[in-house]
PDB file of C-alpha atoms in Angstrom:
ATOM      1  CA  MET X   1     239.123 268.755  19.025  1.00  0.00           C
ATOM      2  CA  PRO X   2     242.740 269.584  18.253  1.00  0.00           C
ATOM      3  CA  ILE X   3     244.566 266.804  16.513  1.00  0.00           C
ATOM      4  CA  LEU X   4     248.327 266.191  16.023  1.00  0.00           C
ATOM      5  CA  ARG X   5     249.253 263.019  14.125  1.00  0.00           C
ATOM      6  CA  ILE X   6     252.332 261.244  12.829  1.00  0.00           C
ATOM      7  CA  ARG X   7     251.306 260.048   9.373  1.00  0.00           C
ATOM      8  CA  GLY X   8     254.587 258.399   8.388  1.00  0.00           C
ATOM      9  CA  VAL X   9     258.124 257.627   9.492  1.00  0.00           C
ATOM     10  CA  ARG X  10     261.109 257.543   7.165  1.00  0.00           C
ATOM     11  CA  THR X  11     264.809 256.811   7.408  1.00  0.00           C
ATOM     12  CA  MET X  12     266.376 258.870   4.620  1.00  0.00           C
ATOM     13  CA  ASN X  13     269.871 258.578   3.267  1.00  0.00           C
ATOM     14  CA  GLN X  14     272.009 261.054   1.342  1.00  0.00           C
ATOM     15  CA  ALA X  15     270.440 259.926  -1.935  1.00  0.00           C
ATOM     16  CA  HIS X  16     267.065 261.027  -0.440  1.00  0.00           C
ATOM     17  CA  ALA X  17     265.880 257.439  -0.457  1.00  0.00           C
ATOM     18  CA  ASN X  18     263.836 255.908   2.347  1.00  0.00           C
ATOM     19  CA  ALA X  19     266.516 253.263   2.991  1.00  0.00           C
ATOM     20  CA  THR X  20     266.604 250.295   5.285  1.00  0.00           C
ATOM     21  CA  PHE X  21     270.350 249.589   5.198  1.00  0.00           C
ATOM     22  CA  PHE X  22     273.066 252.093   6.190  1.00  0.00           C
ATOM     23  CA  HIS X  23     276.835 252.013   6.029  1.00  0.00           C
ATOM     24  CA  PRO X  24     277.913 253.048   9.566  1.00  0.00           C
ATOM     25  CA  PHE X  25     280.506 255.625   8.426  1.00  0.00           C
ATOM     26  CA  PHE X  26     279.531 256.753   4.943  1.00  0.00           C
ATOM     27  CA  ASP X  27     275.715 256.795   4.776  1.00  0.00           C
ATOM     28  CA  ALA X  28     273.657 259.642   6.192  1.00  0.00           C
ATOM     29  CA  LEU X  29     270.719 258.722   8.361  1.00  0.00           C
ATOM     30  CA  ALA X  30     268.051 261.382   8.677  1.00  0.00           C
ATOM     31  CA  LEU X  31     265.032 260.476  10.831  1.00  0.00           C
ATOM     32  CA  VAL X  32     261.850 261.992   9.299  1.00  0.00           C
ATOM     33  CA  LEU X  33     258.331 262.281  10.644  1.00  0.00           C
ATOM     34  CA  ASP X  34     255.412 263.202   8.382  1.00  0.00           C
ATOM     35  CA  CYS X  35     252.829 264.977  10.470  1.00  0.00           C
ATOM     36  CA  TYR X  36     249.386 266.477  10.420  1.00  0.00           C
ATOM     37  CA  ALA X  37     248.013 269.275  12.615  1.00  0.00           C
ATOM     38  CA  SER X  38     244.323 270.059  12.588  1.00  0.00           C
ATOM     39  CA  PRO X  39     243.104 273.610  11.841  1.00  0.00           C
ATOM     40  CA  ASP X  40     241.711 274.070  15.379  1.00  0.00           C
ATOM     41  CA  LEU X  41     245.155 273.140  16.791  1.00  0.00           C
ATOM     42  CA  LEU X  42     246.834 275.705  14.570  1.00  0.00           C
ATOM     43  CA  ALA X  43     244.236 278.256  15.638  1.00  0.00           C
ATOM     44  CA  LEU X  44     245.220 278.034  19.308  1.00  0.00           C
ATOM     45  CA  PRO X  45     247.500 280.759  20.719  1.00  0.00           C
ATOM     46  CA  GLY X  46     251.153 280.073  20.084  1.00  0.00           C
ATOM     47  CA  PRO X  47     250.827 276.488  18.867  1.00  0.00           C
ATOM     48  CA  ARG X  48     253.960 274.501  19.214  1.00  0.00           C
ATOM     49  CA  PHE X  49     255.116 270.883  19.316  1.00  0.00           C
ATOM     50  CA  HIS X  50     257.694 268.825  21.039  1.00  0.00           C
ATOM     51  CA  ALA X  51     258.975 265.856  19.077  1.00  0.00           C
ATOM     52  CA  GLN X  52     261.098 263.008  20.305  1.00  0.00           C
ATOM     53  CA  PHE X  53     263.254 261.116  17.830  1.00  0.00           C
ATOM     54  CA  GLU X  54     263.951 257.700  19.360  1.00  0.00           C
ATOM     55  CA  ILE X  55     266.166 254.871  18.202  1.00  0.00           C
ATOM     56  CA  LEU X  56     265.460 251.482  19.820  1.00  0.00           C
ATOM     57  CA  ASN X  57     267.605 248.327  20.100  1.00  0.00           C
ATOM     58  CA  PRO X  58     265.067 245.507  19.643  1.00  0.00           C
ATOM     59  CA  SER X  59     267.436 242.993  21.196  1.00  0.00           C
ATOM     60  CA  THR X  60     267.194 244.715  24.545  1.00  0.00           C
ATOM     61  CA  ASP X  61     264.028 246.926  24.117  1.00  0.00           C
ATOM     62  CA  VAL X  62     266.163 249.881  25.222  1.00  0.00           C
ATOM     63  CA  VAL X  63     265.862 253.338  23.706  1.00  0.00           C
ATOM     64  CA  VAL X  64     269.476 254.042  22.830  1.00  0.00           C
ATOM     65  CA  VAL X  65     268.898 257.473  21.322  1.00  0.00           C
ATOM     66  CA  ASN X  66     266.226 259.950  22.463  1.00  0.00           C
ATOM     67  CA  ASN X  67     266.640 263.454  21.015  1.00  0.00           C
ATOM     68  CA  GLY X  68     264.014 266.093  21.426  1.00  0.00           C
ATOM     69  CA  TRP X  69     263.093 269.136  19.382  1.00  0.00           C
ATOM     70  CA  LYS X  70     260.629 271.849  20.333  1.00  0.00           C
ATOM     71  CA  HIS X  71     259.377 274.416  17.860  1.00  0.00           C
ATOM     72  CA  ALA X  72     256.368 276.358  16.766  1.00  0.00           C
ATOM     73  CA  LEU X  73     253.881 274.651  14.426  1.00  0.00           C
ATOM     74  CA  ALA X  74     254.944 276.801  11.533  1.00  0.00           C
ATOM     75  CA  TRP X  75     254.335 274.785   8.381  1.00  0.00           C
ATOM     76  CA  GLY X  76     250.617 274.408   8.030  1.00  0.00           C
ATOM     77  CA  GLN X  77     248.497 271.300   8.425  1.00  0.00           C
ATOM     78  CA  TYR X  78     250.669 268.839   6.481  1.00  0.00           C
ATOM     79  CA  PHE X  79     254.338 269.014   7.325  1.00  0.00           C
ATOM     80  CA  TRP X  80     257.489 267.019   7.905  1.00  0.00           C
ATOM     81  CA  ILE X  81     260.199 267.324  10.497  1.00  0.00           C
ATOM     82  CA  SER X  82     263.597 265.600  10.419  1.00  0.00           C
ATOM     83  CA  MET X  83     266.715 265.209  12.510  1.00  0.00           C
ATOM     84  CA  GLY X  84     270.083 264.356  11.065  1.00  0.00           C
ATOM     85  CA  ASN X  85     272.072 265.858   8.205  1.00  0.00           C
ATOM     86  CA  ASN X  86     271.615 264.006   4.904  1.00  0.00           C
ATOM     87  CA  TRP X  87     272.153 266.985   2.622  1.00  0.00           C
ATOM     88  CA  GLY X  88     275.912 267.351   3.116  1.00  0.00           C
ATOM     89  CA  PRO X  89     278.639 268.044   2.568  1.00  0.00           C
ATOM     90  CA  PRO X  90     279.565 264.406   3.173  1.00  0.00           C
ATOM     91  CA  GLY X  91     281.746 265.198   6.077  1.00  0.00           C
ATOM     92  CA  ASP X  92     278.750 266.619   7.833  1.00  0.00           C
ATOM     93  CA  PHE X  93     276.429 263.643   7.268  1.00  0.00           C
ATOM     94  CA  THR X  94     274.848 262.347  10.457  1.00  0.00           C
ATOM     95  CA  THR X  95     275.932 258.794  10.013  1.00  0.00           C
ATOM     96  CA  PRO X  96     274.897 255.794  12.191  1.00  0.00           C
ATOM     97  CA  GLU X  97     278.220 256.124  13.901  1.00  0.00           C
ATOM     98  CA  LYS X  98     277.494 259.744  14.781  1.00  0.00           C
ATOM     99  CA  TRP X  99     274.064 258.697  16.075  1.00  0.00           C
ATOM    100  CA  GLY X 100     275.918 256.236  18.361  1.00  0.00           C
ATOM    101  CA  ILE X 101     274.415 253.079  16.812  1.00  0.00           C
ATOM    102  CA  HIS X 102     277.361 251.302  15.262  1.00  0.00           C
ATOM    103  CA  PRO X 103     276.639 247.576  16.066  1.00  0.00           C
ATOM    104  CA  ALA X 104     279.981 247.276  17.880  1.00  0.00           C
ATOM    105  CA  ALA X 105     278.624 249.637  20.565  1.00  0.00           C
ATOM    106  CA  HIS X 106     275.464 247.515  21.019  1.00  0.00           C
ATOM    107  CA  SER X 107     276.773 243.916  21.380  1.00  0.00           C
ATOM    108  CA  TRP X 108     276.751 243.632  17.620  1.00  0.00           C
ATOM    109  CA  ASN X 109     273.059 244.187  17.281  1.00  0.00           C
ATOM    110  CA  GLU X 110     272.587 245.354  13.713  1.00  0.00           C
ATOM    111  CA  VAL X 111     268.861 246.112  13.511  1.00  0.00           C
ATOM    112  CA  PHE X 112     267.468 249.244  15.048  1.00  0.00           C
ATOM    113  CA  GLY X 113     264.114 250.923  15.100  1.00  0.00           C
ATOM    114  CA  PHE X 114     263.128 254.614  14.686  1.00  0.00           C
ATOM    115  CA  ARG X 115     260.058 255.816  16.565  1.00  0.00           C
ATOM    116  CA  GLY X 116     258.697 259.312  16.860  1.00  0.00           C
ATOM    117  CA  ILE X 117     256.597 260.884  19.613  1.00  0.00           C
ATOM    118  CA  ILE X 118     254.927 264.248  19.134  1.00  0.00           C
ATOM    119  CA  LYS X 119     252.983 266.391  21.582  1.00  0.00           C
ATOM    120  CA  ALA X 120     251.183 269.694  21.152  1.00  0.00           C
ATOM    121  CA  TYR X 121     251.358 272.776  23.379  1.00  0.00           C
ATOM    122  CA  SER X 122     249.865 276.257  23.366  1.00  0.00           C
ATOM    123  CA  TRP X 123     251.849 279.247  24.486  1.00  0.00           C
ATOM    124  CA  GLN X 124     249.451 281.390  26.525  1.00  0.00           C
ATOM    125  CA  GLY X 125     251.806 284.290  27.134  1.00  0.00           C
ATOM    126  CA  GLU X 126     251.787 285.345  30.781  1.00  0.00           C
ATOM    127  CA  ASN X 127     249.775 282.213  31.574  1.00  0.00           C
ATOM    128  CA  GLY X 128     252.662 280.085  30.360  1.00  0.00           C
ATOM    129  CA  GLU X 129     252.647 276.954  28.240  1.00  0.00           C
ATOM    130  CA  LEU X 130     249.452 274.846  28.142  1.00  0.00           C
ATOM    131  CA  ASP X 131     249.498 271.113  27.510  1.00  0.00           C
ATOM    132  CA  VAL X 132     247.138 270.315  24.673  1.00  0.00           C
ATOM    133  CA  ASP X 133     245.434 266.936  24.411  1.00  0.00           C
ATOM    134  CA  ALA X 134     246.843 266.276  20.967  1.00  0.00           C
ATOM    135  CA  PHE X 135     249.691 263.824  20.598  1.00  0.00           C
ATOM    136  CA  ASP X 136     250.766 260.728  18.714  1.00  0.00           C
ATOM    137  CA  VAL X 137     253.291 257.890  18.781  1.00  0.00           C
ATOM    138  CA  SER X 138     254.452 256.545  15.448  1.00  0.00           C
ATOM    139  CA  GLU X 139     254.912 253.022  14.254  1.00  0.00           C
ATOM    140  CA  ILE X 140     258.480 251.755  14.354  1.00  0.00           C
ATOM    141  CA  ARG X 141     260.597 252.031  11.202  1.00  0.00           C
ATOM    142  CA  TRP X 142     263.125 249.198  11.300  1.00  0.00           C
ATOM    143  CA  PHE X 143     266.521 249.533   9.624  1.00  0.00           C
ATOM    144  CA  ARG X 144     269.874 247.806   9.625  1.00  0.00           C
ATOM    145  CA  VAL X 145     273.363 249.198  10.154  1.00  0.00           C
ATOM    146  CA  GLY X 146     276.380 247.507   8.595  1.00  0.00           C
ATOM    147  CA  ARG X 147     279.014 245.939  10.769  1.00  0.00           C
ATOM    148  CA  THR X 148     281.928 247.425   8.930  1.00  0.00           C
ATOM    149  CA  ALA X 149     284.626 248.564  11.352  1.00  0.00           C
ATOM    150  CA  ARG X 150     287.153 251.364  10.899  1.00  0.00           C
ATOM    151  CA  LEU X 151     290.421 249.603  11.286  1.00  0.00           C
TER     152      LEU X 151
ATOM    153  CA  MET A   1     279.292 252.049 -13.246  1.00  0.00           C
ATOM    154  CA  THR A   2     280.713 253.944 -10.317  1.00  0.00           C
ATOM    155  CA  LYS A   3     283.778 252.298  -8.782  1.00  0.00           C
ATOM    156  CA  LYS A   4     283.294 251.419  -5.161  1.00  0.00           C
ATOM    157  CA  GLN A   5     285.503 253.294  -2.762  1.00  0.00           C
ATOM    158  CA  THR A   6     288.492 251.126  -1.797  1.00  0.00           C
ATOM    159  CA  THR A   7     288.387 252.460   1.714  1.00  0.00           C
ATOM    160  CA  ARG A   8     285.132 250.518   2.296  1.00  0.00           C
ATOM    161  CA  THR A   9     286.228 247.429   4.180  1.00  0.00           C
ATOM    162  CA  GLU A  10     283.741 245.084   2.546  1.00  0.00           C
ATOM    163  CA  SER A  11     286.011 242.115   3.203  1.00  0.00           C
ATOM    164  CA  THR A  12     285.711 242.654   6.968  1.00  0.00           C
ATOM    165  CA  ARG A  13     282.165 241.517   6.895  1.00  0.00           C
ATOM    166  CA  ALA A  14     283.422 237.937   6.413  1.00  0.00           C
ATOM    167  CA  LEU A  15     285.245 238.100   9.767  1.00  0.00           C
ATOM    168  CA  PRO A  16     283.569 237.190  13.008  1.00  0.00           C
ATOM    169  CA  PRO A  17     282.903 240.283  15.134  1.00  0.00           C
ATOM    170  CA  GLU A  18     285.455 239.302  17.740  1.00  0.00           C
ATOM    171  CA  TYR A  19     288.287 239.816  15.257  1.00  0.00           C
ATOM    172  CA  LEU A  20     287.440 243.444  14.761  1.00  0.00           C
ATOM    173  CA  THR A  21     288.875 246.082  17.059  1.00  0.00           C
ATOM    174  CA  VAL A  22     286.710 249.168  17.218  1.00  0.00           C
ATOM    175  CA  ASP A  23     287.149 252.317  19.281  1.00  0.00           C
ATOM    176  CA  TYR A  24     284.050 254.510  19.605  1.00  0.00           C
ATOM    177  CA  PRO A  25     283.414 257.632  21.550  1.00  0.00           C
ATOM    178  CA  PRO A  26     280.211 257.588  23.571  1.00  0.00           C
ATOM    179  CA  PRO A  27     277.192 259.021  21.824  1.00  0.00           C
ATOM    180  CA  ASP A  28     277.063 262.718  22.599  1.00  0.00           C
ATOM    181  CA  HIS A  29     273.354 263.312  23.168  1.00  0.00           C
ATOM    182  CA  GLY A  30     274.087 266.814  24.257  1.00  0.00           C
ATOM    183  CA  SER A  31     275.254 267.828  20.810  1.00  0.00           C
ATOM    184  CA  GLN A  32     272.966 269.604  18.410  1.00  0.00           C
ATOM    185  CA  VAL A  33     271.936 267.293  15.638  1.00  0.00           C
ATOM    186  CA  PRO A  34     270.832 269.298  12.611  1.00  0.00           C
ATOM    187  CA  VAL A  35     267.070 269.577  12.124  1.00  0.00           C
ATOM    188  CA  ARG A  36     264.895 270.553   9.191  1.00  0.00           C
ATOM    189  CA  ALA A  37     261.194 270.912   8.547  1.00  0.00           C
ATOM    190  CA  GLY A  38     258.802 271.945   5.821  1.00  0.00           C
ATOM    191  CA  THR A  39     255.417 271.634   4.263  1.00  0.00           C
ATOM    192  CA  ARG A  40     254.357 268.540   2.386  1.00  0.00           C
ATOM    193  CA  LYS A  41     251.625 267.515   0.030  1.00  0.00           C
ATOM    194  CA  PRO A  42     248.962 265.415   1.726  1.00  0.00           C
ATOM    195  CA  THR A  43     248.653 261.840   0.514  1.00  0.00           C
ATOM    196  CA  SER A  44     245.527 260.784  -1.376  1.00  0.00           C
ATOM    197  CA  SER A  45     244.346 258.798   1.655  1.00  0.00           C
ATOM    198  CA  GLU A  46     244.725 261.881   3.853  1.00  0.00           C
ATOM    199  CA  VAL A  47     242.700 263.920   1.383  1.00  0.00           C
ATOM    200  CA  LYS A  48     239.983 261.295   1.233  1.00  0.00           C
ATOM    201  CA  GLY A  49     239.932 260.508   5.017  1.00  0.00           C
ATOM    202  CA  ASP A  50     238.798 262.729   7.835  1.00  0.00           C
ATOM    203  CA  PRO A  51     241.568 262.965  10.485  1.00  0.00           C
ATOM    204  CA  GLN A  52     239.104 264.629  12.841  1.00  0.00           C
ATOM    205  CA  HIS A  53     237.431 261.321  13.485  1.00  0.00           C
ATOM    206  CA  GLN A  54     240.510 259.269  14.242  1.00  0.00           C
ATOM    207  CA  ALA A  55     241.056 258.264  17.853  1.00  0.00           C
ATOM    208  CA  ALA A  56     243.847 260.101  19.697  1.00  0.00           C
ATOM    209  CA  GLY A  57     247.144 258.251  19.880  1.00  0.00           C
ATOM    210  CA  ARG A  58     246.124 255.519  17.516  1.00  0.00           C
ATOM    211  CA  LYS A  59     249.031 254.046  15.678  1.00  0.00           C
ATOM    212  CA  GLU A  60     248.823 253.678  11.905  1.00  0.00           C
ATOM    213  CA  ASP A  61     248.956 250.121  10.542  1.00  0.00           C
TER     214      ASP A  61
END
């Protein structure tokens, strides 16, 4: 049976550390999912995934960021996918502010959660895209954003 | 030791939030956030375990 799993969730900063605290304007925040795809999934025609990178506000239980990415399963069984620039240059970092999660925009809630959802598909050519019963929802990776304001 | 950037307003953390004036643009979910991907080395638990027998959609502890 085809399997697609999220084996880990990470919130990586520009020092390539799995951090839990981020400066809203200076720190990069890359959302990373460590995944596994079984050999029989990869053997299907045109195997591909759709991943959702969600950021939740635990004070309200609302998903405040929900970005999707669809791509071929192109990296073998054990792979990682990430969203957000943490490699630079510094002006290009995807900071918490750029994600839209500065606490000031969320009634001063400072703690957020990152959750990933991944689903598998098979491109069948003229028969279109087939939904594959292989998916996963990650645990929530909690992190905190500083309240520093740009005055 | 690296000197902290003076532009970091560390002192503002002492102020109650209502004293800070902040102007934010709305999150632009339509913009393209950079993405990356690559292969990774399986963890020792992954090598020892058999993912084939794990229930679909089960969350890791």
